[in-house]
């Protein structure tokens, strides 16, 4: 049997360091708002080439805090429109609608899985675009982002799947870190993400000092100082224990992305089934995080069942586009101004193959099975 992902395996190799970090926190007697969180924030800001980082409770809260902070700052108001790609994890949409903002579902590009910057459903009420780095591919068009910001439209990165990813920019040397590409970014450290906590955790990253301070205050009961509540905030803090564990894992972000990229290229070199469409493997210097390795197949469920019958576990990210989820039936804050044919077709075609902790031998085996999958 080849599992889709084996979290025990991922964490067991770090057992001694994780146990030492946990011991350090247990013995410190300090479990909230302490030095571990501070150190982790510093390390993540550095990794993301950003000025500020606020460690928070999870990825959804990171996104919600960004929207809530922009509302406190007067940059967003109830009912403003936020463009969100339809093909994402539901948290991207929930963050918008929980904040009293309208989520405008946008179609995606079928080769990149990402927002189509040339066909954004802009309206006079558009105030923000939430770009999702789906599967770890930085979804960023520097010229489009600059044009939007020049019109006063905020651009926010949902970088939950993209820790350690870097994006090239035409005409520029070097690459730019996911999390530093727009106005603010949200990360998730859900256990199955590339860098996973042993529980829930997330972070907000930005260069904007006012946004960072507002997020920090909101996440801590609206109190910049103890018992002085300037905002009606929440309790959305990352705890010391998760911060200490994550500090042991964060230095692996780039090597994890590179190693997954190597596995992705190995898959790509071995899969020859003509019905399978491979995901993009950028050659412009960009380094996706390869959170998922996603192939497409016109009869995806058949391929998935065939692999399952041979003991290979796969997943579908995501079987139902967000605008078609039951929770958004007739929802007043969900807008679908035009049909979303690509997002709806992709939902029926995408199949995520094991990438997190598979061996090369497993990859060879999986590719061989895919190539031998009976047609029709
Ligand atoms: C995981 C994820 C989130 C939410 O993160 P949590 O930590 O699980 O709350 C948001 N957006 C995307 C794209 C994700 O993959």
XYZ file of C-alpha atoms and ligand atoms in Angstrom:
391
model
C 0.000 0.000 0.000
C 1.257 3.488 -0.827
C -0.492 6.024 1.435
C -1.246 9.536 0.191
C 0.657 11.073 3.068
C 2.158 9.687 6.267
C 2.421 12.487 8.824
C 3.938 10.187 11.414
C 6.829 9.535 9.047
C 7.311 13.266 8.414
C 7.539 14.079 12.108
C 9.268 10.951 13.382
C 12.540 11.823 11.642
C 12.555 15.057 13.691
C 11.512 13.354 16.919
C 14.494 14.357 19.054
C 14.396 18.010 18.065
C 10.621 18.257 18.404
C 10.674 16.564 21.800
C 13.466 18.894 22.962
C 11.495 21.945 21.771
C 8.348 20.756 23.530
C 10.348 20.108 26.712
C 11.784 23.608 26.542
C 8.282 25.116 26.466
C 6.884 22.843 29.164
C 9.732 23.760 31.487
C 9.506 27.487 30.694
C 6.097 27.915 32.329
C 5.217 30.401 29.593
C 2.665 29.152 27.063
C 1.170 32.210 25.347
C 2.751 35.419 23.932
C 6.294 34.450 24.837
C 9.757 34.197 23.312
C 9.039 31.146 21.110
C 6.349 33.000 19.176
C 8.627 36.040 18.846
C 11.490 33.943 17.478
C 9.208 32.136 15.043
C 7.760 35.421 13.772
C 11.243 36.740 13.141
C 12.268 33.610 11.247
C 9.130 33.558 9.107
C 9.411 37.256 8.228
C 12.988 36.621 7.149
C 12.016 33.603 5.052
C 9.259 35.642 3.390
C 11.475 38.680 2.868
C 8.833 40.729 4.669
C 9.068 43.272 7.469
C 6.378 41.953 9.779
C 4.932 38.634 10.805
C 2.149 37.907 13.275
C 1.840 34.261 14.336
C -1.813 33.259 14.680
C -4.084 30.305 15.381
C -4.562 28.884 11.856
C -4.703 29.789 8.171
C -8.394 30.680 8.106
C -7.915 33.058 11.046
C -4.867 34.571 9.335
C -7.036 35.457 6.331
C -9.938 36.650 8.496
C -7.636 38.850 10.560
C -6.263 40.491 7.409
C -9.782 41.369 6.227
C -10.895 42.446 9.712
C -7.803 44.641 10.080
C -8.370 46.322 6.710
C -11.926 47.069 7.876
C -10.644 48.589 11.127
C -8.220 50.665 9.037
C -11.097 51.924 6.877
C -9.701 50.355 3.705
C -12.523 47.812 3.392
C -16.199 48.187 4.235
C -19.174 45.858 4.629
C -20.328 44.626 1.243
C -17.130 45.483 -0.647
C -16.260 42.945 -3.326
C -13.274 40.628 -3.051
C -12.322 38.499 -6.058
C -11.467 34.882 -5.153
C -10.588 32.002 -7.510
C -13.369 29.387 -7.493
C -10.921 26.503 -7.399
C -9.488 26.676 -3.861
C -9.992 25.315 -0.365
C -13.215 26.714 1.080
C -11.306 28.705 3.732
C -10.411 31.322 1.094
C -14.127 32.036 0.605
C -15.115 31.689 4.259
C -12.566 34.321 5.258
C -14.208 36.818 2.910
C -17.830 36.100 3.751
C -17.179 35.825 7.523
C -15.829 39.368 7.265
C -19.064 40.749 5.818
C -17.425 41.172 2.415
C -18.746 39.833 -0.886
C -16.774 36.949 -2.395
C -16.793 37.233 -6.172
C -15.948 33.812 -7.606
C -13.489 34.009 -10.501
C -12.539 31.427 -13.084
C -9.008 30.024 -13.252
C -6.491 29.300 -15.984
C -6.541 25.609 -16.810
C -2.780 25.259 -17.270
C -1.723 27.062 -14.059
C -4.801 26.287 -11.855
C -4.540 29.929 -10.858
C -6.523 33.180 -11.238
C -6.641 34.366 -14.826
C -5.308 37.922 -14.358
C -6.570 38.970 -17.797
C -10.172 38.029 -16.997
C -10.770 39.192 -13.414
C -14.464 39.866 -12.698
C -13.758 43.485 -11.751
C -16.609 45.863 -10.918
C -16.739 49.407 -9.554
C -17.165 47.790 -6.091
C -14.045 45.602 -6.294
C -11.811 46.501 -3.356
C -9.533 43.470 -3.072
C -8.259 40.389 -4.890
C -7.367 37.260 -2.924
C -4.830 35.374 -5.005
C -4.436 31.728 -3.975
C -1.087 30.013 -4.536
C -2.893 26.734 -5.177
C -0.825 23.549 -4.853
C 2.125 25.817 -3.980
C 2.342 27.633 -7.342
C 2.872 31.341 -6.762
C -0.098 32.953 -8.504
C 1.304 36.374 -9.210
C 1.455 38.664 -12.204
C 3.568 41.622 -11.098
C 2.215 43.992 -13.761
C -1.408 43.054 -13.041
C -0.859 43.384 -9.282
C 0.702 46.827 -9.722
C -2.166 47.964 -11.944
C -4.706 46.822 -9.353
C -2.872 48.525 -6.505
C -2.639 51.730 -8.537
C -6.460 51.665 -8.596
C -6.578 51.280 -4.817
C -7.448 47.577 -4.973
C -5.748 45.495 -2.271
C -4.042 42.279 -3.317
C -3.810 39.592 -0.641
C -2.005 36.268 -0.937
C -3.539 33.056 0.328
C -0.127 31.417 0.726
C -1.427 28.547 2.888
C 0.019 26.004 0.440
C 3.081 27.958 -0.614
C 5.592 28.196 2.227
C 9.090 28.395 0.727
C 7.816 29.040 -2.814
C 9.506 31.696 -4.954
C 8.303 33.466 -8.046
C 10.306 34.794 -10.971
C 9.377 38.131 -12.471
C 9.991 38.842 -16.154
C 12.728 41.444 -16.589
C 14.012 41.074 -13.027
C 16.920 39.056 -11.727
C 16.404 36.672 -8.858
C 13.112 35.509 -7.467
C 10.576 36.792 -4.958
C 9.282 34.897 -1.920
C 5.650 33.880 -1.646
C 4.308 36.099 1.109
C 6.172 39.159 -0.168
C 4.364 39.505 -3.503
C 1.447 41.775 -2.583
C -0.045 43.763 0.325
C -0.365 40.951 2.858
C -0.218 37.171 2.987
C -1.718 34.377 5.062
C 0.083 31.111 5.806
C -1.236 27.889 7.319
C 0.721 25.353 9.327
C -2.035 22.742 9.398
C -0.230 19.408 9.963
C -0.544 18.277 6.318
C 0.890 21.496 4.852
C 4.526 21.529 3.664
C 5.591 22.859 7.059
C 3.066 21.497 9.522
C 2.509 22.132 13.206
C 1.433 19.335 15.534
C -1.964 20.979 15.687
C -3.339 24.178 14.167
C -1.261 27.283 13.451
C -1.019 30.094 10.921
C 0.581 33.459 10.272
C 0.086 36.863 8.668
C 3.010 38.419 6.820
C 3.192 41.987 5.493
C 5.413 45.037 4.947
C 2.670 47.331 6.279
C 3.380 48.261 9.907
C -0.162 49.501 10.545
C -1.717 46.336 9.180
C 0.654 44.173 11.235
C -0.092 46.107 14.423
C -3.847 45.942 13.815
C -3.742 42.191 13.120
C -1.670 41.651 16.266
C -4.100 43.660 18.371
C -7.188 41.964 16.892
C -5.684 38.514 17.466
C -5.057 39.343 21.117
C -8.543 40.390 22.327
C -8.138 43.780 20.700
C -5.579 44.733 23.338
C -2.276 46.321 22.296
C -1.467 46.281 26.015
C -2.896 44.120 28.747
C -6.431 45.201 29.779
C -6.454 48.086 27.365
C -8.920 47.021 24.677
C -8.836 49.432 21.772
C -10.630 47.084 19.348
C -13.288 44.398 19.752
C -10.832 41.613 18.990
C -10.602 37.854 19.018
C -8.423 35.188 20.555
C -6.450 33.987 17.522
C -2.925 33.570 18.871
C -0.382 30.912 18.025
C 0.732 29.210 21.234
C 4.316 28.856 22.412
C 4.303 25.088 21.941
C 3.373 25.228 18.240
C 5.818 28.090 17.682
C 8.665 26.106 19.242
C 7.842 23.024 17.146
C 7.501 25.101 13.981
C 10.827 26.819 14.594
C 12.443 23.382 14.301
C 10.683 22.727 10.988
C 10.707 26.144 9.300
C 14.365 25.928 8.151
C 13.251 22.959 6.014
C 10.840 25.051 3.918
C 13.143 25.608 0.940
C 14.628 22.124 0.906
C 11.123 20.667 1.194
C 10.008 22.685 -1.837
C 13.096 21.630 -3.807
C 12.767 17.984 -2.867
C 9.085 17.965 -3.831
C 10.048 19.682 -7.102
C 12.530 16.900 -7.781
C 9.832 14.295 -7.145
C 7.459 16.210 -9.436
C 10.026 16.152 -12.250
C 10.591 12.442 -11.685
C 6.836 11.805 -11.993
C 6.720 13.985 -15.108
C 9.595 12.117 -16.734
C 7.921 8.750 -16.134
C 4.226 9.375 -16.844
C 3.565 8.732 -20.536
C -0.165 7.922 -20.500
C -1.476 10.187 -23.320
C -4.757 10.824 -21.470
C -2.937 12.344 -18.496
C -2.129 16.067 -18.450
C 0.844 16.909 -16.244
C 0.990 19.988 -14.023
C 3.226 22.896 -15.058
C 6.925 22.581 -14.254
C 8.176 26.157 -14.483
C 11.408 26.829 -16.337
C 11.608 30.575 -15.576
C 13.429 30.101 -12.266
C 10.263 30.066 -10.156
C 10.262 27.529 -7.337
C 6.765 26.308 -6.517
C 6.320 24.642 -3.130
C 4.682 21.625 -4.858
C 2.274 21.220 -1.974
C 0.384 18.874 -4.290
C 1.346 17.114 -7.509
C -1.863 17.308 -9.514
C -2.463 15.553 -12.815
C -5.599 15.812 -14.915
C -7.502 12.987 -16.572
C -10.821 13.116 -18.483
C -12.100 10.088 -16.492
C -10.435 10.957 -13.204
C -12.647 8.771 -11.001
C -11.790 5.724 -13.110
C -8.046 6.406 -12.831
C -8.419 6.993 -9.098
C -10.337 3.739 -8.599
C -7.761 1.842 -10.690
C -4.896 3.193 -8.550
C -6.847 2.426 -5.356
C -7.359 -1.175 -6.549
C -3.559 -1.419 -6.794
C -3.062 -0.001 -3.303
C -2.177 3.605 -4.258
C -4.061 6.257 -2.302
C -4.767 9.551 -4.053
C -6.821 12.656 -3.227
C -8.913 15.214 -5.098
C -8.206 18.893 -4.466
C -10.974 19.945 -4.806
C -13.996 17.937 -5.973
C -16.493 20.842 -5.708
C -15.588 24.447 -6.562
C -16.394 26.789 -3.683
C -19.224 28.678 -5.424
C -21.092 25.355 -5.796
C -20.711 24.294 -2.150
C -23.992 23.872 -0.303
C -23.061 26.510 2.285
C -23.109 29.116 -0.504
C -26.540 28.195 -1.922
C -28.338 31.544 -2.216
C -25.773 33.135 0.078
C -26.102 36.932 0.006
C -22.319 37.433 0.122
C -21.419 35.022 -2.709
C -21.423 36.427 -6.248
C -20.867 34.471 -9.434
C -21.135 37.173 -12.092
C -20.214 34.907 -15.004
C -19.952 31.163 -15.682
C -16.801 29.439 -14.393
C -16.320 26.642 -16.921
C -12.633 25.997 -16.245
C -12.953 25.755 -12.460
C -15.974 23.463 -12.855
C -14.230 21.206 -15.396
C -11.009 21.013 -13.332
C -12.972 19.818 -10.299
C -13.892 16.704 -12.300
C -10.423 16.115 -13.749
C -7.819 16.804 -11.053
C -6.099 14.027 -9.145
C -3.405 14.596 -6.503
C -0.716 11.910 -6.417
C 1.377 11.179 -3.305
C 4.261 13.679 -3.053
C 4.778 14.501 0.636
C 6.879 11.516 1.673
C 6.970 9.035 -1.221
C 10.181 7.269 -2.210
C 11.509 7.308 -5.768
C 10.655 3.617 -5.981
C 7.025 4.434 -5.077
C 6.958 7.170 -7.724
C 8.219 4.695 -10.343
C 5.561 2.213 -9.280
C 2.767 4.829 -9.388
C 3.873 6.122 -12.817
C 3.973 2.562 -14.161
C 0.441 1.950 -12.904
C -0.819 5.210 -14.428
C 0.738 4.263 -17.779
C -0.940 0.871 -17.636
C -4.388 2.194 -16.683
C -6.839 0.695 -19.187
C -8.260 3.324 -21.563
C -12.054 3.732 -21.626
C -5.153 25.005 4.418
C -5.670 26.168 3.679
C -6.287 27.247 4.326
C -6.680 27.234 5.777
O -5.682 26.935 6.650
P -6.043 26.297 8.093
O -4.783 26.421 8.842
O -6.460 24.890 7.848
O -7.142 27.105 8.671
C -6.632 28.351 3.583
N -6.427 28.397 2.263
C -5.859 27.367 1.589
C -5.631 27.499 0.131
C -5.486 26.215 2.275
O -4.957 25.199 1.602
